[in-house]
PDB file of C-alpha atoms in Angstrom:
ATOM      1  CA  GLY C  27       3.338 -69.473  51.968  1.00  0.00           C
ATOM      2  CA  ALA C  28       0.201 -67.458  51.220  1.00  0.00           C
ATOM      3  CA  GLY C  29      -2.359 -70.235  51.539  1.00  0.00           C
ATOM      4  CA  VAL C  30      -2.745 -73.893  53.000  1.00  0.00           C
ATOM      5  CA  SER C  31      -0.394 -76.201  50.773  1.00  0.00           C
ATOM      6  CA  GLN C  32      -1.217 -79.827  50.401  1.00  0.00           C
ATOM      7  CA  SER C  33       0.835 -82.779  48.818  1.00  0.00           C
ATOM      8  CA  PRO C  34       0.639 -84.572  46.603  1.00  0.00           C
ATOM      9  CA  SER C  35      -2.282 -83.126  44.831  1.00  0.00           C
ATOM     10  CA  ASN C  36      -2.931 -86.561  43.531  1.00  0.00           C
ATOM     11  CA  LYS C  37      -2.017 -90.059  44.717  1.00  0.00           C
ATOM     12  CA  VAL C  38      -2.815 -93.506  43.139  1.00  0.00           C
ATOM     13  CA  THR C  39      -1.864 -96.624  45.104  1.00  0.00           C
ATOM     14  CA  GLU C  40      -2.515-100.524  45.400  1.00  0.00           C
ATOM     15  CA  LYS C  41      -4.759-101.622  48.020  1.00  0.00           C
ATOM     16  CA  GLY C  42      -2.579-102.668  51.103  1.00  0.00           C
ATOM     17  CA  LYS C  43      -0.005 -99.967  50.654  1.00  0.00           C
ATOM     18  CA  ASP C  44       0.755 -97.154  53.152  1.00  0.00           C
ATOM     19  CA  VAL C  45       0.177 -93.515  52.073  1.00  0.00           C
ATOM     20  CA  GLU C  46       1.264 -90.342  53.605  1.00  0.00           C
ATOM     21  CA  LEU C  47      -0.413 -87.027  52.968  1.00  0.00           C
ATOM     22  CA  ARG C  48       1.327 -83.666  53.665  1.00  0.00           C
ATOM     23  CA  CYS C  49      -0.218 -80.306  54.841  1.00  0.00           C
ATOM     24  CA  ASP C  50       1.624 -77.150  55.234  1.00  0.00           C
ATOM     25  CA  PRO C  51      -0.603 -74.692  56.919  1.00  0.00           C
ATOM     26  CA  ILE C  52      -0.429 -71.064  56.752  1.00  0.00           C
ATOM     27  CA  SER C  53       2.222 -69.315  58.831  1.00  0.00           C
ATOM     28  CA  GLY C  54       1.301 -68.314  62.258  1.00  0.00           C
ATOM     29  CA  HIS C  55      -2.013 -70.767  62.311  1.00  0.00           C
ATOM     30  CA  THR C  56      -1.876 -72.739  65.379  1.00  0.00           C
ATOM     31  CA  ALA C  57      -4.855 -74.915  64.632  1.00  0.00           C
ATOM     32  CA  LEU C  58      -4.613 -77.514  61.825  1.00  0.00           C
ATOM     33  CA  TYR C  59      -7.700 -79.865  60.838  1.00  0.00           C
ATOM     34  CA  TRP C  60      -8.064 -82.841  58.304  1.00  0.00           C
ATOM     35  CA  TYR C  61     -10.970 -83.624  56.731  1.00  0.00           C
ATOM     36  CA  ARG C  62     -12.094 -86.362  54.301  1.00  0.00           C
ATOM     37  CA  GLN C  63     -14.616 -85.738  51.160  1.00  0.00           C
ATOM     38  CA  SER C  64     -16.062 -88.737  49.580  1.00  0.00           C
ATOM     39  CA  LEU C  65     -19.059 -89.117  47.369  1.00  0.00           C
ATOM     40  CA  GLY C  66     -22.072 -89.950  49.050  1.00  0.00           C
ATOM     41  CA  GLN C  67     -20.587 -89.035  52.655  1.00  0.00           C
ATOM     42  CA  GLY C  68     -19.874 -85.406  52.249  1.00  0.00           C
ATOM     43  CA  LEU C  69     -17.210 -83.254  54.299  1.00  0.00           C
ATOM     44  CA  GLU C  70     -16.346 -85.445  57.442  1.00  0.00           C
ATOM     45  CA  PHE C  71     -14.042 -84.172  59.941  1.00  0.00           C
ATOM     46  CA  LEU C  72     -11.046 -86.535  61.065  1.00  0.00           C
ATOM     47  CA  ILE C  73      -8.784 -84.694  63.551  1.00  0.00           C
ATOM     48  CA  TYR C  74      -7.525 -81.416  64.569  1.00  0.00           C
ATOM     49  CA  PHE C  75      -4.277 -80.189  66.065  1.00  0.00           C
ATOM     50  CA  GLN C  76      -3.529 -77.364  68.626  1.00  0.00           C
ATOM     51  CA  GLY C  77      -0.018 -76.687  68.121  1.00  0.00           C
ATOM     52  CA  ASN C  78       1.321 -80.052  67.849  1.00  0.00           C
ATOM     53  CA  SER C  79      -1.192 -81.833  70.103  1.00  0.00           C
ATOM     54  CA  ALA C  80      -4.276 -83.548  68.867  1.00  0.00           C
ATOM     55  CA  PRO C  81      -6.737 -83.840  71.849  1.00  0.00           C
ATOM     56  CA  ASP C  82      -9.465 -85.610  69.910  1.00  0.00           C
ATOM     57  CA  LYS C  83      -8.541 -88.603  67.561  1.00  0.00           C
ATOM     58  CA  SER C  84     -12.167 -89.831  67.684  1.00  0.00           C
ATOM     59  CA  GLY C  85     -12.852 -88.775  64.045  1.00  0.00           C
ATOM     60  CA  LEU C  86     -10.229 -91.065  62.435  1.00  0.00           C
ATOM     61  CA  PRO C  87     -12.137 -93.596  60.687  1.00  0.00           C
ATOM     62  CA  SER C  88      -9.809 -96.519  61.922  1.00  0.00           C
ATOM     63  CA  ASP C  89      -6.615 -97.595  63.635  1.00  0.00           C
ATOM     64  CA  ARG C  90      -4.919 -97.487  60.557  1.00  0.00           C
ATOM     65  CA  PHE C  91      -5.335 -93.884  60.344  1.00  0.00           C
ATOM     66  CA  SER C  92      -2.826 -91.596  62.236  1.00  0.00           C
ATOM     67  CA  ALA C  93      -1.656 -88.169  61.979  1.00  0.00           C
ATOM     68  CA  GLU C  94       1.228 -86.097  63.453  1.00  0.00           C
ATOM     69  CA  ARG C  95       2.377 -82.364  63.421  1.00  0.00           C
ATOM     70  CA  THR C  96       5.897 -81.424  64.379  1.00  0.00           C
ATOM     71  CA  GLY C  97       7.130 -77.761  64.818  1.00  0.00           C
ATOM     72  CA  GLY C  98       3.649 -76.148  65.379  1.00  0.00           C
ATOM     73  CA  SER C  99       3.642 -76.391  61.319  1.00  0.00           C
ATOM     74  CA  VAL C 100       3.796 -79.283  59.052  1.00  0.00           C
ATOM     75  CA  SER C 101       1.200 -82.173  59.421  1.00  0.00           C
ATOM     76  CA  THR C 102       1.252 -85.625  57.914  1.00  0.00           C
ATOM     77  CA  LEU C 103      -1.749 -88.064  57.681  1.00  0.00           C
ATOM     78  CA  THR C 104      -0.753 -91.651  57.272  1.00  0.00           C
ATOM     79  CA  ILE C 105      -3.225 -94.515  56.255  1.00  0.00           C
ATOM     80  CA  GLN C 106      -1.641 -97.764  56.696  1.00  0.00           C
ATOM     81  CA  ARG C 107      -2.748-100.849  54.486  1.00  0.00           C
ATOM     82  CA  THR C 108      -5.142 -98.987  52.445  1.00  0.00           C
ATOM     83  CA  GLN C 109      -8.509-100.066  51.481  1.00  0.00           C
ATOM     84  CA  GLN C 110     -10.674 -99.100  48.587  1.00  0.00           C
ATOM     85  CA  GLU C 111     -13.117 -97.282  50.991  1.00  0.00           C
ATOM     86  CA  ASP C 112     -10.091 -94.876  51.669  1.00  0.00           C
ATOM     87  CA  SER C 113     -10.536 -93.536  48.269  1.00  0.00           C
ATOM     88  CA  ALA C 114     -11.596 -89.995  48.743  1.00  0.00           C
ATOM     89  CA  VAL C 115     -10.346 -86.261  48.686  1.00  0.00           C
ATOM     90  CA  TYR C 116      -8.418 -85.165  51.910  1.00  0.00           C
ATOM     91  CA  LEU C 117      -8.500 -81.848  52.440  1.00  0.00           C
ATOM     92  CA  CYS C 118      -6.508 -79.953  55.342  1.00  0.00           C
ATOM     93  CA  ALA C 119      -7.541 -76.626  56.906  1.00  0.00           C
ATOM     94  CA  SER C 120      -5.819 -74.126  59.220  1.00  0.00           C
ATOM     95  CA  SER C 121      -6.799 -71.263  61.337  1.00  0.00           C
ATOM     96  CA  LEU C 122      -5.248 -68.689  63.620  1.00  0.00           C
ATOM     97  CA  ALA C 123      -6.834 -70.622  66.931  1.00  0.00           C
ATOM     98  CA  PHE C 124      -8.852 -73.337  67.862  1.00  0.00           C
ATOM     99  CA  GLY C 125     -12.292 -72.921  69.220  1.00  0.00           C
ATOM    100  CA  ASN C 126     -12.373 -69.101  68.445  1.00  0.00           C
ATOM    101  CA  ASN C 127     -14.320 -67.325  65.986  1.00  0.00           C
ATOM    102  CA  GLN C 128     -11.623 -67.566  63.084  1.00  0.00           C
ATOM    103  CA  PRO C 129     -12.524 -68.930  59.699  1.00  0.00           C
ATOM    104  CA  GLN C 130     -10.763 -72.131  58.431  1.00  0.00           C
ATOM    105  CA  HIS C 131      -8.744 -71.778  55.481  1.00  0.00           C
ATOM    106  CA  PHE C 132      -8.447 -74.807  53.224  1.00  0.00           C
ATOM    107  CA  GLY C 133      -5.911 -76.322  50.856  1.00  0.00           C
ATOM    108  CA  ASP C 134      -7.060 -77.807  47.461  1.00  0.00           C
ATOM    109  CA  GLY C 135      -6.848 -81.256  49.019  1.00  0.00           C
ATOM    110  CA  THR C 136      -5.111 -84.644  48.090  1.00  0.00           C
ATOM    111  CA  ARG C 137      -7.068 -86.881  45.774  1.00  0.00           C
ATOM    112  CA  LEU C 138      -6.299 -90.143  46.998  1.00  0.00           C
ATOM    113  CA  SER C 139      -7.307 -93.320  44.690  1.00  0.00           C
ATOM    114  CA  ILE C 140      -6.781 -96.875  45.873  1.00  0.00           C
ATOM    115  CA  LEU C 141      -6.946 -99.479  43.201  1.00  0.00           C
TER     116      LEU C 141
ATOM    117  CA  LYS R   5     -25.506 -85.310  67.543  1.00  0.00           C
ATOM    118  CA  GLN R   6     -25.293 -81.988  65.387  1.00  0.00           C
ATOM    119  CA  GLU R   7     -26.690 -82.435  61.950  1.00  0.00           C
ATOM    120  CA  VAL R   8     -26.528 -79.850  59.035  1.00  0.00           C
ATOM    121  CA  THR R   9     -28.977 -79.984  56.165  1.00  0.00           C
ATOM    122  CA  GLN R  10     -28.614 -77.981  52.920  1.00  0.00           C
ATOM    123  CA  ILE R  11     -31.984 -77.420  50.480  1.00  0.00           C
ATOM    124  CA  PRO R  12     -31.708 -77.632  47.482  1.00  0.00           C
ATOM    125  CA  ALA R  13     -29.145 -80.134  46.569  1.00  0.00           C
ATOM    126  CA  ALA R  14     -29.064 -78.557  43.285  1.00  0.00           C
ATOM    127  CA  LEU R  15     -30.397 -75.277  41.596  1.00  0.00           C
ATOM    128  CA  SER R  16     -29.876 -73.827  38.187  1.00  0.00           C
ATOM    129  CA  VAL R  17     -30.928 -70.305  37.539  1.00  0.00           C
ATOM    130  CA  PRO R  18     -30.429 -67.653  34.630  1.00  0.00           C
ATOM    131  CA  GLU R  19     -27.795 -65.049  35.041  1.00  0.00           C
ATOM    132  CA  GLY R  20     -29.300 -61.968  36.933  1.00  0.00           C
ATOM    133  CA  GLU R  21     -31.641 -63.663  39.218  1.00  0.00           C
ATOM    134  CA  ASN R  22     -31.389 -63.338  43.013  1.00  0.00           C
ATOM    135  CA  LEU R  23     -31.427 -66.577  44.838  1.00  0.00           C
ATOM    136  CA  VAL R  24     -31.629 -67.996  48.462  1.00  0.00           C
ATOM    137  CA  LEU R  25     -29.767 -71.087  49.615  1.00  0.00           C
ATOM    138  CA  ASN R  26     -30.878 -72.890  52.837  1.00  0.00           C
ATOM    139  CA  CYS R  27     -29.068 -74.454  55.670  1.00  0.00           C
ATOM    140  CA  SER R  28     -30.726 -75.990  58.755  1.00  0.00           C
ATOM    141  CA  PHE R  29     -28.754 -77.340  61.958  1.00  0.00           C
ATOM    142  CA  THR R  30     -30.358 -79.430  64.641  1.00  0.00           C
ATOM    143  CA  ASP R  31     -28.210 -78.241  67.649  1.00  0.00           C
ATOM    144  CA  SER R  32     -28.371 -74.703  68.437  1.00  0.00           C
ATOM    145  CA  ALA R  33     -25.113 -74.883  70.667  1.00  0.00           C
ATOM    146  CA  ILE R  34     -22.859 -73.403  68.016  1.00  0.00           C
ATOM    147  CA  TYR R  35     -19.967 -71.173  68.261  1.00  0.00           C
ATOM    148  CA  ASN R  36     -20.403 -69.960  64.675  1.00  0.00           C
ATOM    149  CA  LEU R  37     -21.680 -70.741  61.196  1.00  0.00           C
ATOM    150  CA  GLN R  38     -19.878 -70.444  58.045  1.00  0.00           C
ATOM    151  CA  TRP R  39     -20.439 -70.520  54.480  1.00  0.00           C
ATOM    152  CA  PHE R  40     -17.942 -71.830  51.943  1.00  0.00           C
ATOM    153  CA  ARG R  41     -17.830 -72.234  48.201  1.00  0.00           C
ATOM    154  CA  GLN R  42     -16.120 -75.059  46.567  1.00  0.00           C
ATOM    155  CA  ASP R  43     -15.092 -75.229  42.716  1.00  0.00           C
ATOM    156  CA  PRO R  44     -14.526 -78.711  41.172  1.00  0.00           C
ATOM    157  CA  GLY R  45     -11.278 -80.241  42.081  1.00  0.00           C
ATOM    158  CA  LYS R  46     -10.680 -77.411  44.462  1.00  0.00           C
ATOM    159  CA  GLY R  47     -10.545 -77.021  48.362  1.00  0.00           C
ATOM    160  CA  LEU R  48     -13.067 -74.916  50.410  1.00  0.00           C
ATOM    161  CA  THR R  49     -12.993 -71.028  50.168  1.00  0.00           C
ATOM    162  CA  SER R  50     -14.812 -69.205  53.285  1.00  0.00           C
ATOM    163  CA  LEU R  51     -17.071 -66.663  52.085  1.00  0.00           C
ATOM    164  CA  LEU R  52     -18.906 -65.501  55.381  1.00  0.00           C
ATOM    165  CA  LEU R  53     -18.608 -66.396  59.034  1.00  0.00           C
ATOM    166  CA  ILE R  54     -21.365 -65.654  61.441  1.00  0.00           C
ATOM    167  CA  GLN R  55     -20.781 -65.545  65.188  1.00  0.00           C
ATOM    168  CA  SER R  56     -23.451 -67.199  67.401  1.00  0.00           C
ATOM    169  CA  SER R  57     -24.514 -63.639  68.766  1.00  0.00           C
ATOM    170  CA  GLN R  58     -24.648 -62.386  65.167  1.00  0.00           C
ATOM    171  CA  ARG R  59     -27.836 -62.100  62.797  1.00  0.00           C
ATOM    172  CA  GLU R  60     -26.185 -61.685  59.691  1.00  0.00           C
ATOM    173  CA  GLN R  61     -22.901 -60.869  57.564  1.00  0.00           C
ATOM    174  CA  THR R  62     -22.591 -59.322  54.140  1.00  0.00           C
ATOM    175  CA  SER R  63     -19.904 -59.297  51.799  1.00  0.00           C
ATOM    176  CA  GLY R  64     -20.486 -57.831  48.382  1.00  0.00           C
ATOM    177  CA  ARG R  65     -23.388 -59.409  46.678  1.00  0.00           C
ATOM    178  CA  LEU R  66     -23.660 -62.242  49.376  1.00  0.00           C
ATOM    179  CA  ASN R  67     -25.737 -61.981  52.399  1.00  0.00           C
ATOM    180  CA  ALA R  68     -25.822 -64.497  55.231  1.00  0.00           C
ATOM    181  CA  SER R  69     -28.522 -64.668  57.881  1.00  0.00           C
ATOM    182  CA  LEU R  70     -28.455 -66.757  61.172  1.00  0.00           C
ATOM    183  CA  ASP R  71     -31.265 -67.450  63.242  1.00  0.00           C
ATOM    184  CA  LYS R  72     -29.902 -69.735  65.753  1.00  0.00           C
ATOM    185  CA  SER R  73     -32.980 -70.291  67.833  1.00  0.00           C
ATOM    186  CA  SER R  74     -34.483 -71.970  64.822  1.00  0.00           C
ATOM    187  CA  GLY R  75     -31.513 -73.627  63.535  1.00  0.00           C
ATOM    188  CA  ARG R  76     -31.656 -71.979  60.261  1.00  0.00           C
ATOM    189  CA  SER R  77     -29.384 -69.727  58.119  1.00  0.00           C
ATOM    190  CA  THR R  78     -29.817 -68.435  54.473  1.00  0.00           C
ATOM    191  CA  LEU R  79     -27.200 -67.410  51.876  1.00  0.00           C
ATOM    192  CA  TYR R  80     -28.442 -64.753  49.781  1.00  0.00           C
ATOM    193  CA  ILE R  81     -26.832 -64.147  46.343  1.00  0.00           C
ATOM    194  CA  ALA R  82     -27.744 -60.856  44.635  1.00  0.00           C
ATOM    195  CA  ALA R  83     -27.665 -60.523  40.987  1.00  0.00           C
ATOM    196  CA  SER R  84     -26.091 -63.965  40.190  1.00  0.00           C
ATOM    197  CA  GLN R  85     -23.324 -64.314  37.660  1.00  0.00           C
ATOM    198  CA  PRO R  86     -22.055 -67.440  35.688  1.00  0.00           C
ATOM    199  CA  GLY R  87     -18.757 -67.140  38.075  1.00  0.00           C
ATOM    200  CA  ASP R  88     -20.927 -68.008  41.074  1.00  0.00           C
ATOM    201  CA  SER R  89     -21.438 -71.518  39.551  1.00  0.00           C
ATOM    202  CA  ALA R  90     -19.949 -73.826  42.296  1.00  0.00           C
ATOM    203  CA  THR R  91     -21.053 -75.845  45.340  1.00  0.00           C
ATOM    204  CA  TYR R  92     -21.921 -73.810  48.281  1.00  0.00           C
ATOM    205  CA  LEU R  93     -21.430 -75.601  51.904  1.00  0.00           C
ATOM    206  CA  CYS R  94     -22.989 -74.134  55.244  1.00  0.00           C
ATOM    207  CA  ALA R  95     -21.005 -75.803  58.269  1.00  0.00           C
ATOM    208  CA  VAL R  96     -21.478 -75.043  62.116  1.00  0.00           C
ATOM    209  CA  VAL R  97     -18.941 -75.154  64.883  1.00  0.00           C
ATOM    210  CA  SER R  98     -20.364 -77.069  67.547  1.00  0.00           C
ATOM    211  CA  SER R  99     -20.094 -75.199  71.175  1.00  0.00           C
ATOM    212  CA  ASN R 100     -19.537 -78.771  72.716  1.00  0.00           C
ATOM    213  CA  THR R 101     -16.867 -80.230  70.531  1.00  0.00           C
ATOM    214  CA  GLY R 102     -15.453 -77.219  68.610  1.00  0.00           C
ATOM    215  CA  LYS R 103     -15.703 -79.192  65.427  1.00  0.00           C
ATOM    216  CA  LEU R 104     -16.734 -77.915  61.968  1.00  0.00           C
ATOM    217  CA  ILE R 105     -19.760 -79.945  61.091  1.00  0.00           C
ATOM    218  CA  PHE R 106     -20.879 -79.787  57.267  1.00  0.00           C
ATOM    219  CA  GLY R 107     -24.014 -79.873  55.338  1.00  0.00           C
ATOM    220  CA  GLN R 108     -24.077 -81.838  52.089  1.00  0.00           C
ATOM    221  CA  GLY R 109     -23.918 -78.639  49.832  1.00  0.00           C
ATOM    222  CA  THR R 110     -25.911 -77.044  47.327  1.00  0.00           C
ATOM    223  CA  THR R 111     -24.599 -77.360  43.697  1.00  0.00           C
ATOM    224  CA  LEU R 112     -25.471 -73.892  41.928  1.00  0.00           C
ATOM    225  CA  GLN R 113     -25.309 -73.520  37.858  1.00  0.00           C
ATOM    226  CA  VAL R 114     -26.042 -69.773  36.955  1.00  0.00           C
ATOM    227  CA  LYS R 115     -26.584 -69.959  33.120  1.00  0.00           C
ATOM    228  CA  PRO R 116     -25.367 -67.188  30.969  1.00  0.00           C
TER     229      PRO R 116
END
C-alpha cells in the first residue's frame, strides 16, 4: 500500500484478555518500529525490527509484551493478560533501513482501551 | 540517557503570524533530528529531517535549524494558517542506540 497500515484502528477489551495488533509497513521498508503513546507519557519506543530480527527488546514494558515479524513485512505486537495501564495508542512506523538517515513513516495507530 | 524537551507545551497565535517552536536535547551524539506533525486521532507525519552534519532544512513555509553542540533545534513556521493547527513533535535518533527519542510536543492553535 501507499502508507503504513495498522489494524484494528480501535480495540476495546476486558482486563486479562490477550490482544494482537497488526502493522503492515510500506513495501520495501526493511526497518519497522513499534511505539506507544499514552497520556502523560508521550511517545515511548518499544521495539524495532531489521528484517525479521529484533536486536533490542529492552523497550518492551514487561514480559507480557512480545512482537514478531515474518517475511520481512507484516509485524504483530501481542499483549498478554492485558492491564488497564496498557491502555494507549500503539503506533507503528517503517523506514527504508535502520540506523540510516531515512525518515520514519507512521501509521495512524491502534487505540487500545482496557476496561 | 537522552532526553528531549519541547517548549512551549501549547501555543495559540492569530493567523498570519510567524512562530518558532523550540526543542532541546541532552546528548549531542545524534544521528539526526526530525520534526513531526500529529493531527488528533492520527499518526505522525514527518515534516523535516536534519542530519547531524546539517544546520537547517526547509520545506515550503517550514524551516528547521539544528545546533548540535548546544543541543537545540527550532522549527520556524512562516505566515501561519489555521490548517497548521496540530501537535508538533521533535525527535532525535541517538547515535548510540539508533532509537528515536521524542519530546512531549507543542500543541499549536492558529486562530482565523
